[in-house]
Coordinates of C-alpha atoms and ligand atoms in Angstrom, one line a residue:
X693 CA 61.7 -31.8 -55.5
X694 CA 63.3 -34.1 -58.4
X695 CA 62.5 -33.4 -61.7
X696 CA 60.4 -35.9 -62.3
X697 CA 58.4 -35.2 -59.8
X698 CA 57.6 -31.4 -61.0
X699 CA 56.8 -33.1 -64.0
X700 CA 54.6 -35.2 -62.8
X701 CA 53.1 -32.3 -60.5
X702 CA 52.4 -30.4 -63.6
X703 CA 51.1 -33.1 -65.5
X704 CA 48.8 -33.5 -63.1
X705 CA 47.8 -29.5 -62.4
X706 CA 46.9 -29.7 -66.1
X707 CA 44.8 -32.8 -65.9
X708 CA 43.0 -31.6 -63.0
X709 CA 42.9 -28.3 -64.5
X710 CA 41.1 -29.9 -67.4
X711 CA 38.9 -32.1 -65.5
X712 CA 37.8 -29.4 -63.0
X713 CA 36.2 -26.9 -65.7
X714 CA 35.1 -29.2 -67.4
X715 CA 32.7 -31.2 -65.3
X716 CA 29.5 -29.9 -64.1
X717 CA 29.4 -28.2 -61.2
X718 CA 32.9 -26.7 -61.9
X719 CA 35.9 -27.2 -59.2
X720 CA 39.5 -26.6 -59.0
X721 CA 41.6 -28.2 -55.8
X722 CA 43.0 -26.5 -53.5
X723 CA 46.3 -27.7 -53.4
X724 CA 47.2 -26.0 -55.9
X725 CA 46.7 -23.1 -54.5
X726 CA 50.0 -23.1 -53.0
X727 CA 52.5 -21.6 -55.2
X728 CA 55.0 -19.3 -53.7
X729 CA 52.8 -16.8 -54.2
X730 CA 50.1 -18.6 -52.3
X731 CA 52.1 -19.7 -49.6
X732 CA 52.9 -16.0 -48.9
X733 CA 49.2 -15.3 -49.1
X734 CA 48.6 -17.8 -46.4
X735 CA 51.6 -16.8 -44.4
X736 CA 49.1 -13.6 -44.3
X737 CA 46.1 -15.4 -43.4
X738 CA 47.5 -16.9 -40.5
X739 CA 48.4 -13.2 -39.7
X740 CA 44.9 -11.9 -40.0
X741 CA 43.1 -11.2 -37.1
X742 CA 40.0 -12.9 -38.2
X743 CA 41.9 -16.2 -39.0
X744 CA 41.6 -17.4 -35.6
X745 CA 42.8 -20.9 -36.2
X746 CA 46.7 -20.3 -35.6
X747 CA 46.0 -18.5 -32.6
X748 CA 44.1 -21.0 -31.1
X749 CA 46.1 -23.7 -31.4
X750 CA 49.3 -21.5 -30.6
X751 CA 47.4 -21.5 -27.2
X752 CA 47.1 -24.8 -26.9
X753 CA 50.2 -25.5 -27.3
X754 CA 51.5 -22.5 -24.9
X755 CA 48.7 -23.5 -22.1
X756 CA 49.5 -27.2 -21.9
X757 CA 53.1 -27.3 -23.0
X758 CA 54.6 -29.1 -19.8
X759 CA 51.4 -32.0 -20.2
X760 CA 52.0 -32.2 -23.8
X761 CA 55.7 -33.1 -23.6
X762 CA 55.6 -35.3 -20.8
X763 CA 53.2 -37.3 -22.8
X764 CA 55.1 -37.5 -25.9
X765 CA 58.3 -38.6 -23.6
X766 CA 59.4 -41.9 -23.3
X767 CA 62.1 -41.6 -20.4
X768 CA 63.8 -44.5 -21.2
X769 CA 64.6 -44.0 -25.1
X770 CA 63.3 -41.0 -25.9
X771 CA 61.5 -39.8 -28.9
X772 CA 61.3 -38.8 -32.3
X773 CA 58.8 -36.2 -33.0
X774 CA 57.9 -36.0 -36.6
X775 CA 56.2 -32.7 -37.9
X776 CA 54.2 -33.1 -41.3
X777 CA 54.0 -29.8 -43.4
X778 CA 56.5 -28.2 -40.9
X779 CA 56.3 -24.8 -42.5
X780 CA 58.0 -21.7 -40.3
X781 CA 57.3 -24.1 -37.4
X782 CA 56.0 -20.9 -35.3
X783 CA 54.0 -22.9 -33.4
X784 CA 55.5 -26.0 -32.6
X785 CA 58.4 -24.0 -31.5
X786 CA 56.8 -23.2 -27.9
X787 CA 56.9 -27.0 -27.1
X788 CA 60.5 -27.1 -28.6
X789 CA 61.7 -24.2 -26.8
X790 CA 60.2 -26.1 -23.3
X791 CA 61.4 -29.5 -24.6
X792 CA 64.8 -28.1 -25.2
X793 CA 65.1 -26.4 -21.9
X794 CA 64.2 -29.1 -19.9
X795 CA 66.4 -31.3 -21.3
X796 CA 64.2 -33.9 -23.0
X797 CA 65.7 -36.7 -25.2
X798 CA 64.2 -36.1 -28.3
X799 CA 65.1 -35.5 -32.1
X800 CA 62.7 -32.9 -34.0
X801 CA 62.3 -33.9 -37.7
X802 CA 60.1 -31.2 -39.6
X803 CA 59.1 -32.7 -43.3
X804 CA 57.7 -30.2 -45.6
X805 CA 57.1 -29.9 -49.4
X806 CA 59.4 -26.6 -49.7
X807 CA 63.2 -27.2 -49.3
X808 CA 63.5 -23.4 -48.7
X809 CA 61.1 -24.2 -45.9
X810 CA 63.1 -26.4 -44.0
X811 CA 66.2 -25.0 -44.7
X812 CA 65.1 -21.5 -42.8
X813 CA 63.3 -23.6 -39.9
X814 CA 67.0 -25.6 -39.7
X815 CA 69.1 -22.4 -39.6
X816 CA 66.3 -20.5 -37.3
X817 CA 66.4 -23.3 -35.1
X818 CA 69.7 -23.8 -34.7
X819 CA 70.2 -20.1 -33.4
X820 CA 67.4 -20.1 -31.2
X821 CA 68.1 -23.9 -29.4
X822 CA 71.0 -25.0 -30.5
X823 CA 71.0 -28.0 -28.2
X824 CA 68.1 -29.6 -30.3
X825 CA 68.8 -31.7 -32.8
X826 CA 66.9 -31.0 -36.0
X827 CA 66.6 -33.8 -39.0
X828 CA 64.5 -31.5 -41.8
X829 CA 63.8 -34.1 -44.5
X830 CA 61.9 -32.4 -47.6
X831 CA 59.3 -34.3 -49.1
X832 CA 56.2 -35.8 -49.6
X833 CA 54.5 -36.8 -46.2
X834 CA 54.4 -40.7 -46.7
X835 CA 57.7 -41.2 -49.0
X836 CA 59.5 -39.4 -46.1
X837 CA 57.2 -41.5 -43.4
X838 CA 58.1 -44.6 -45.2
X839 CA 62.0 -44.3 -44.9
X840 CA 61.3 -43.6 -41.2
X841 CA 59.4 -46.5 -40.4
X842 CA 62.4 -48.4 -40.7
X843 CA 64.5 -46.1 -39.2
X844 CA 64.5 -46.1 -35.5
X845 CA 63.4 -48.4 -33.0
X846 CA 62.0 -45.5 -30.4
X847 CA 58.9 -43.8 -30.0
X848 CA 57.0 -41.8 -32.8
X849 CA 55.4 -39.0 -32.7
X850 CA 53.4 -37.5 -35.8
X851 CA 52.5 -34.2 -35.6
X852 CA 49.8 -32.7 -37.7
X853 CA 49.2 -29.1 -36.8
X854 CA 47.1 -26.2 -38.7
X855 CA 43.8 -28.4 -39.2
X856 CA 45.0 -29.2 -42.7
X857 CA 42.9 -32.6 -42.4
X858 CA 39.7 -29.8 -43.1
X859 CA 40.5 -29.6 -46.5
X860 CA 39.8 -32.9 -47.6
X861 CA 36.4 -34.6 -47.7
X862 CA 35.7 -37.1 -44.9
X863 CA 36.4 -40.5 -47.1
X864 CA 40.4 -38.8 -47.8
X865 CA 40.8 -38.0 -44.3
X866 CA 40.0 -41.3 -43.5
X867 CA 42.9 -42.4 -45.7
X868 CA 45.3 -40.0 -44.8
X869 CA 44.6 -41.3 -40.7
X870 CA 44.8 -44.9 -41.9
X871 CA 48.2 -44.2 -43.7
X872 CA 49.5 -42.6 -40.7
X873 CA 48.1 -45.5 -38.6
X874 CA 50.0 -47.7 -41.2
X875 CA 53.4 -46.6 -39.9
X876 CA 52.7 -46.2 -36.4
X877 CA 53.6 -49.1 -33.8
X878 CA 51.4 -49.2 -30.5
X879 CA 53.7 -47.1 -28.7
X880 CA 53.5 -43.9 -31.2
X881 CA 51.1 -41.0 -31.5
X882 CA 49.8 -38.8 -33.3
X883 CA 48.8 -35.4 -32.5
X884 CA 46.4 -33.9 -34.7
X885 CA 44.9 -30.1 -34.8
X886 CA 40.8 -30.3 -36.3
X887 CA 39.2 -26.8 -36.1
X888 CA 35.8 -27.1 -34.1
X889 CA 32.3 -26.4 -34.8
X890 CA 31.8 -23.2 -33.8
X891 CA 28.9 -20.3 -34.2
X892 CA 28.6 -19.5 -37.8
X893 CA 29.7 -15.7 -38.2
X894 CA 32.7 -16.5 -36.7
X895 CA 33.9 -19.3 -39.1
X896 CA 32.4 -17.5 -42.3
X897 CA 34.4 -14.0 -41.4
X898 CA 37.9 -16.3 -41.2
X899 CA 37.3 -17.4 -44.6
X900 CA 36.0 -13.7 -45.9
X901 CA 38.5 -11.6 -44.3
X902 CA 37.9 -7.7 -44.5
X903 CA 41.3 -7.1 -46.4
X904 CA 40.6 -9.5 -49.1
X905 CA 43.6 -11.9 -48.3
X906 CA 41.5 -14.8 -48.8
X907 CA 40.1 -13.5 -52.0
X908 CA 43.3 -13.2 -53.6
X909 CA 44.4 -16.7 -52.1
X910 CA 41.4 -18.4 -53.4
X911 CA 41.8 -16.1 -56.6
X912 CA 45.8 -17.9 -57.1
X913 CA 44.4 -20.8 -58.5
X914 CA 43.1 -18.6 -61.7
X915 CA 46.4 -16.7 -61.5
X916 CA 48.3 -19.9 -61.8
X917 CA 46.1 -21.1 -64.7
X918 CA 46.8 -17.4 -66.7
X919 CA 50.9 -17.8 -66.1
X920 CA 51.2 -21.7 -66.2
X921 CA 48.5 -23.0 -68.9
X922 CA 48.3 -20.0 -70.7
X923 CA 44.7 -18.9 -69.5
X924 CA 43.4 -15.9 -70.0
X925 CA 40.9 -15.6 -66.6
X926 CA 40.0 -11.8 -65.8
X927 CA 40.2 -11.7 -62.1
X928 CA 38.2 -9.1 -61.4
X929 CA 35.5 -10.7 -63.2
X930 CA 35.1 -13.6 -60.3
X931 CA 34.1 -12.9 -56.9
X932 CA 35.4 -15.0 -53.9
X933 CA 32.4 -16.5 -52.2
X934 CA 32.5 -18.7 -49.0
X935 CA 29.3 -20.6 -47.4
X936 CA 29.2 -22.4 -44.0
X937 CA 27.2 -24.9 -43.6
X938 CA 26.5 -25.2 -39.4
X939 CA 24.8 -28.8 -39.7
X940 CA 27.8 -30.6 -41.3
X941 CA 30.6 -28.3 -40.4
X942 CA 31.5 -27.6 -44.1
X943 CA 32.5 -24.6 -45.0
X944 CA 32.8 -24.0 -48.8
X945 CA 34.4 -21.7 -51.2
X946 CA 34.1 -20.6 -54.5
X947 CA 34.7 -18.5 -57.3
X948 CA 31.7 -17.3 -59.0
X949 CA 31.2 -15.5 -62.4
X950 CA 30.0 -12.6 -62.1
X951 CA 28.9 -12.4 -66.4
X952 CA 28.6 -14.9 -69.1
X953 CA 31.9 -15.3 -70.8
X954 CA 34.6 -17.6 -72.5
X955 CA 38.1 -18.1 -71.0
X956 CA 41.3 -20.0 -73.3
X957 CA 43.4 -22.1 -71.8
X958 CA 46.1 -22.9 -74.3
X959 CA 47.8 -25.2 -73.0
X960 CA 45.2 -27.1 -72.8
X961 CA 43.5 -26.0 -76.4
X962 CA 40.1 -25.5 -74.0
X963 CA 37.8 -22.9 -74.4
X964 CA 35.6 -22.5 -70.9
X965 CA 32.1 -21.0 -71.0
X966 CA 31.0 -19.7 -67.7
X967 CA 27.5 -18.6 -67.6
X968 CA 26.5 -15.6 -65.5
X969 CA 27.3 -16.4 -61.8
X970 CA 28.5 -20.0 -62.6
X971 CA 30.5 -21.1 -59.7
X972 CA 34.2 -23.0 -59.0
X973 CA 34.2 -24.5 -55.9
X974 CA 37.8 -24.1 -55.0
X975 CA 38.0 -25.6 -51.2
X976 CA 36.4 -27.3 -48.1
X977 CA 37.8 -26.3 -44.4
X978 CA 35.9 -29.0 -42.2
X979 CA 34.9 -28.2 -38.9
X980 CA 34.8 -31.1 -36.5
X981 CA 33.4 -32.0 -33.1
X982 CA 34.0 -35.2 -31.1
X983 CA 31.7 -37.7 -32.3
X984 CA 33.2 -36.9 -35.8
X985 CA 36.5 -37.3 -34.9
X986 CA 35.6 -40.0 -32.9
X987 CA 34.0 -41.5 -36.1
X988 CA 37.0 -40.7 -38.7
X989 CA 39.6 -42.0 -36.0
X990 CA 37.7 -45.7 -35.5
X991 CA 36.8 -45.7 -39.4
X992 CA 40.7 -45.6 -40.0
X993 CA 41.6 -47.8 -37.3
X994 CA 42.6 -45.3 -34.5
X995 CA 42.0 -44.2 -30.9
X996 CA 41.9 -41.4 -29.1
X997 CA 43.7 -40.9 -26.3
X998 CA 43.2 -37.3 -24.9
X999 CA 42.8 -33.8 -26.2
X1000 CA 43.4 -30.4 -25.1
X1001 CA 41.4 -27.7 -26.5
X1002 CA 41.8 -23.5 -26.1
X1003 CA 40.3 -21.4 -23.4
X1004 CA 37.1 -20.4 -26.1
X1005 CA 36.7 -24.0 -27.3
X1006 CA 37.2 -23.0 -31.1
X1007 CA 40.1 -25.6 -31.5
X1008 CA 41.2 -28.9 -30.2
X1009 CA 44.5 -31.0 -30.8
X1010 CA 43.6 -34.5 -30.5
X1011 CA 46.6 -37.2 -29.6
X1012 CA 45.4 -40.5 -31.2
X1013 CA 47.1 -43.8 -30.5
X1014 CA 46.9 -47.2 -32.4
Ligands
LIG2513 C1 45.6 -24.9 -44.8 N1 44.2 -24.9 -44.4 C2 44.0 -25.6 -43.1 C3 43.5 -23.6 -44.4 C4 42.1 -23.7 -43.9 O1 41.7 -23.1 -42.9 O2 41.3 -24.4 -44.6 C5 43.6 -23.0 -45.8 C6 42.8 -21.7 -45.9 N2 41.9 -21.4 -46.8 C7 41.4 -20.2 -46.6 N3 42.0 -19.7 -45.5 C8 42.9 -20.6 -45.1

């Protein structure tokens, strides 16, 4: 990341930061969340046995690997296939390991935020299939998606994967599938992960874990405040709290005050009163079903083309086309 754009990023923690607590209800996003410290937290939620998301779609992918990359090829040209938010690339790397053995024509480009990210998903790679051809590109999703626009002639395809699109409300996930539209020609795709609806317990136990990895992941963004902004936030004295709601597929969660008391936030000369049980909300993790994603796709412009969904029916990867 340039250093402008850390500046910028921490301009705009500290705005938010300001906005957040003090608006009524309170709220903090979730992105920032992920600090090194966070990412390691959520390299352990993927781990936990609760968090069934990663194993779902690690399914998917391992069930209908041979469909998935015949789809994506285009036997003439071959493809590109673009991976936003890349991370360890755990999953993805079942359909590479088949790509690569089968001898498709494709290049892999993983874009992520974390340089360290790539780096480690480059070098891993390139031990475990050295005959693919990796392009890492750190970044933000649509600078990087910009420069390839222009790039390359031959057939796209975005990946999404992790149901990251659940963490923003449905009018920003709207955006976020018309930017991708934006850069897609009619031949692309993009194959998107959206956790399904789903009964109730099962979803409110993956975002409550029994360790209390998610509390301490959700509990980051007050940690960040305390080392970054000079807060002084007693952990202890907020309690992780996640609702599901089964009608609109929202699941919520928040920090709640468990006593009436003042926090200081140097850096931003704030004083924050918190009333007894006064809550942050802190994050949504959307869960979908068809006619939803049926309605975000059309609202930004998109179709979909197939999907393939795990043996239990708790996930689905959706390919959309333009
Ligand atoms: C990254 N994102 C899709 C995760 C989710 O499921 O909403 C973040 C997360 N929050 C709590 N546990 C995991």
């Amino acid at each position: 990341m340039s250093v402008n754009n850390s500046i910028a990023i921490d301009v705009s923690f500290k705005t938010d930061v300001h906005k957040g607590l003090t608006t009524f209800p309170k709220f903090l996003y979730s992105k920032y969340i992920y600090d090194e410290k966070g990412d390691k937290l959520f390299q352990e939620i993927m781990n936990l046995p609760e968090y069934y998301l990663t194993n779902c779609e690690f399914d998917i992918l391992s069930l209908h690997t041979e469909e998935i990359a015949q789809l994506f090829n285009d036997p003439d040209k071959g493809f590109d296939l673009i991976e936003l938010g890349a991370g360890d690339g755990k999953k993805t790397k079942v359909l590479l390991g088949h790509l690569a053995e089968n001898d498709f024509n494709f290049v892999y480009k993983p874009i992520d935020i974390s340089q360290n990210a790539i780096d480690s998903l480059s070098k891993n790679l390139s031990e475990e299939f050295p005959n693919i051809t990796v392009e890492g590109e750190k970044g933000m999703y649509f600078e990087v998606l910009e420069q390839l626009q222009h790039y390359n002639s031959r057939k796209k395809v975005l990946m999404v994967l992790g149901s990251n699109i659940g963490n923003l409300l449905h009018p920003k996930a709207i955006d976020f599938l018309t930017k991708l539209k934006d850069i897609m020609s009619t031949q692309d795709f993009l194959f998107m992960g959206f956790d399904q609806k789903k009964d109730p317990q099962i979803v409110l136990d993956a975002y409550n874990d029994a360790t209390g990895v998610t509390e301490a992941f959700n509990k980051n963004l007050l940690t960040r405040i305390n080392r970054e902004l000079g807060g002084d936030f007693n952990l202890e004295k907020f309690k992780h709290w996640e609702v599901y709601n089964p009608e609109t597929g929202t699941a919520k969660s928040f920090l709640v005050a468990t006593e009436a008391m003042d926090v200081a936030i140097s850096a931003l000369d704030l004083n924050v009163h918190f009333d007894a049980w006064e809550t942050i909300h802190t994050e949504i993790s959307q869960k979908y079903d068809d006619k939803v994603v049926q309605w975000l796709a059309e609202s930004a412009g998109l179709k979909i083309h197939t999907s393939f969904e795990d043996e239990k029916g708790f996930y689905k990867n959706y390919v959309f086309k333009r």
